[in-house]
XYZ file of N, CA and C in Angstrom:
246
model
N 229.374 96.808 181.883
C 228.329 97.258 181.147
C 227.654 98.671 181.927
N 226.947 99.417 181.158
C 226.292 100.584 181.296
C 225.035 100.443 180.951
N 223.832 100.446 182.221
C 222.761 99.877 181.816
C 221.853 101.113 181.179
N 221.448 100.675 179.877
C 220.794 101.416 179.063
C 221.630 101.914 177.855
N 223.114 101.333 178.421
C 223.692 102.050 176.933
C 224.498 100.325 176.575
N 224.906 99.670 177.233
C 225.740 98.546 177.142
C 227.438 98.285 177.631
N 228.054 97.194 176.851
C 228.921 97.165 176.996
C 230.103 97.956 176.952
N 230.598 98.218 177.678
C 231.866 99.714 177.547
C 233.406 99.107 178.060
N 234.174 99.946 177.781
C 235.518 99.985 177.570
C 236.092 101.088 178.275
N 237.262 100.756 179.782
C 237.306 102.078 180.274
C 238.638 102.235 179.407
N 238.880 103.416 179.340
C 240.395 103.737 178.922
C 241.112 104.714 179.576
N 242.312 104.531 180.063
C 242.864 105.260 180.348
C 243.529 106.851 179.903
N 244.025 107.775 181.167
C 244.283 108.656 180.131
C 246.057 108.325 180.000
N 246.528 108.901 178.958
C 247.783 109.075 178.680
C 248.271 108.000 177.492
N 247.725 107.182 176.671
C 247.462 106.834 176.046
C 248.465 107.656 174.568
N 247.995 108.798 174.900
C 248.703 109.693 173.613
C 250.151 110.256 174.287
N 250.438 109.977 175.089
C 251.756 110.025 175.457
C 251.750 111.255 176.929
N 252.751 111.659 177.431
C 252.384 112.220 178.480
C 253.428 113.731 178.650
N 252.800 114.902 178.438
C 253.701 115.866 178.306
C 254.375 116.048 179.191
N 255.893 116.771 179.207
C 257.356 116.782 179.865
C 256.560 117.237 181.320
N 257.020 116.929 182.492
C 256.797 117.319 183.823
C 255.231 117.024 184.488
N 254.422 116.354 183.316
C 253.115 116.215 183.812
C 253.045 114.671 184.514
N 252.646 114.464 185.714
C 252.050 113.121 186.168
C 250.702 112.460 185.603
N 250.431 111.521 185.375
C 249.120 111.205 185.105
C 248.893 109.682 186.053
N 248.062 109.576 186.823
C 247.315 108.939 187.993
C 247.131 107.431 187.656
N 247.099 106.440 188.371
C 246.899 105.091 187.397
C 245.086 105.363 187.989
N 244.458 104.358 187.330
C 243.174 104.082 187.567
C 242.814 102.374 186.965
N 242.461 101.839 188.090
C 242.802 99.925 188.090
C 240.990 99.945 187.681
N 240.697 98.735 187.314
C 239.308 98.265 187.229
C 239.238 97.020 187.880
N 238.836 96.239 188.936
C 239.120 95.147 189.445
C 237.386 94.622 189.604
N 237.695 93.222 189.506
C 236.549 92.409 189.449
C 235.452 92.953 188.251
N 235.949 93.403 187.165
C 235.418 93.668 186.318
C 234.532 94.571 186.084
N 234.416 95.129 187.664
C 232.967 96.525 187.575
C 233.215 97.199 188.470
N 234.240 97.117 189.645
C 234.897 98.172 190.289
C 235.979 98.760 189.507
N 235.821 100.419 189.462
C 236.995 101.476 189.228
C 237.345 101.764 190.099
N 239.020 102.072 189.794
C 239.827 102.600 191.282
C 240.552 103.582 190.754
N 240.198 104.982 190.602
C 241.294 105.830 190.295
C 241.874 106.382 191.868
N 243.565 106.417 191.070
C 244.267 106.828 191.969
C 244.562 108.464 192.018
N 245.094 108.786 193.095
C 245.489 110.316 193.162
C 246.203 110.511 191.707
N 245.275 111.936 190.841
C 245.608 111.929 189.425
C 245.195 111.270 188.410
N 244.700 109.992 189.213
C 243.883 109.408 187.934
C 242.274 109.432 187.336
N 242.277 109.274 185.860
C 240.968 109.665 185.503
C 241.012 108.656 183.853
N 239.765 108.649 183.366
C 239.663 107.520 182.848
C 238.270 107.855 182.331
N 237.959 107.003 180.635
C 237.108 107.476 179.865
C 236.338 106.330 179.456
N 234.864 106.420 179.552
C 234.055 105.578 178.251
C 234.490 105.027 177.132
N 234.462 103.861 176.788
C 234.729 103.879 175.295
C 234.273 102.593 174.502
N 233.675 103.109 172.890
C 232.768 101.377 172.293
C 233.937 100.590 172.371
N 235.395 100.555 172.544
C 236.330 99.353 171.993
C 237.530 99.770 172.638
N 238.404 99.043 173.206
C 239.664 99.192 173.928
C 241.155 98.392 172.755
N 241.674 99.598 172.135
C 242.192 99.262 171.495
C 244.018 98.911 171.458
N 244.030 99.640 172.461
C 245.394 99.966 173.083
C 246.136 101.004 172.471
N 245.449 101.821 171.799
C 246.090 102.746 171.250
C 244.921 104.321 171.222
N 245.586 105.271 171.133
C 244.730 106.494 171.426
C 243.854 106.626 170.206
N 242.483 107.197 170.265
C 241.974 107.351 168.986
C 240.273 107.950 169.985
N 240.287 109.173 169.287
C 239.563 110.095 169.844
C 238.068 109.515 169.821
N 238.008 108.817 168.455
C 236.539 108.486 167.835
C 236.099 107.190 168.915
N 236.791 106.541 169.525
C 236.538 105.636 170.447
C 235.754 105.441 171.707
N 235.917 107.059 172.063
C 235.169 107.733 173.163
C 233.451 107.683 173.193
N 232.794 107.586 173.925
C 231.605 107.619 173.876
C 230.967 108.835 174.758
N 229.740 109.262 174.149
C 229.158 110.442 174.938
C 227.810 109.830 175.360
N 227.676 109.776 176.555
C 226.215 109.471 177.098
C 225.291 110.496 177.452
N 224.204 110.395 176.579
C 223.061 111.277 176.426
C 222.299 110.993 177.801
N 222.950 112.138 178.316
C 222.268 111.878 179.892
C 221.154 112.733 180.375
N 220.447 113.761 179.510
C 219.588 114.881 179.204
C 218.223 113.920 179.669
N 217.946 114.499 180.831
C 216.677 114.050 181.413
C 216.857 112.404 182.548
N 218.166 112.358 182.356
C 218.332 110.766 183.098
C 219.143 111.055 184.098
N 219.217 109.719 185.096
C 220.462 109.404 185.852
C 221.573 108.711 186.399
N 222.514 109.371 186.705
C 223.671 108.672 186.757
C 224.193 108.395 187.941
N 224.359 107.093 188.388
C 223.926 106.937 189.985
C 225.547 106.076 190.022
N 226.658 106.398 191.331
C 227.624 105.404 191.337
C 228.038 105.878 192.721
N 228.607 105.210 193.341
C 228.922 104.937 194.763
C 230.348 105.510 195.112
N 230.742 106.276 196.184
C 231.708 106.438 196.518
C 232.528 105.625 197.839
N 233.439 105.566 197.757
C 233.870 104.530 199.214
C 235.319 105.518 199.598
N 235.393 105.959 200.885
C 236.342 107.030 200.930
C 236.901 106.457 202.547
N 236.721 104.997 202.840
C 237.164 104.507 204.097
C 238.524 104.513 204.176
N 239.537 104.090 202.950
C 240.822 104.341 202.817
C 241.571 106.049 202.146
N 240.539 106.971 202.229
C 241.155 107.717 201.904
C 241.917 108.573 203.098
N 242.979 108.867 203.080
C 244.000 109.813 204.033
C 243.410 110.999 204.285
N 244.046 111.791 205.323
C 243.995 112.775 205.592
C 244.130 114.053 204.237
N 243.011 114.796 204.238
C 242.809 115.776 203.179
C 242.676 114.729 201.728
N 242.534 114.102 201.607
C 242.204 113.149 200.093
C 240.396 113.111 200.133
N 239.999 113.239 201.177
C 238.487 113.171 201.089
C 237.719 114.349 200.886
């Protein structure tokens, strides 16, 4: 749930395929609200999760004159990863 927008899905990178020799890191969602990206992992917000790549599913949040807040927990980050 994104305050001011509504329910969103988290879509992982890589549904369109991974180029040869490129690694895409994992992104986990735990407890329905905690996003955990691992090294080289990234994900996007979307209106729906279909299990297949479709660029029109991605959302573009209007952030002009607004605020986006998030917390970063580096407790488990190893040396050089923080």
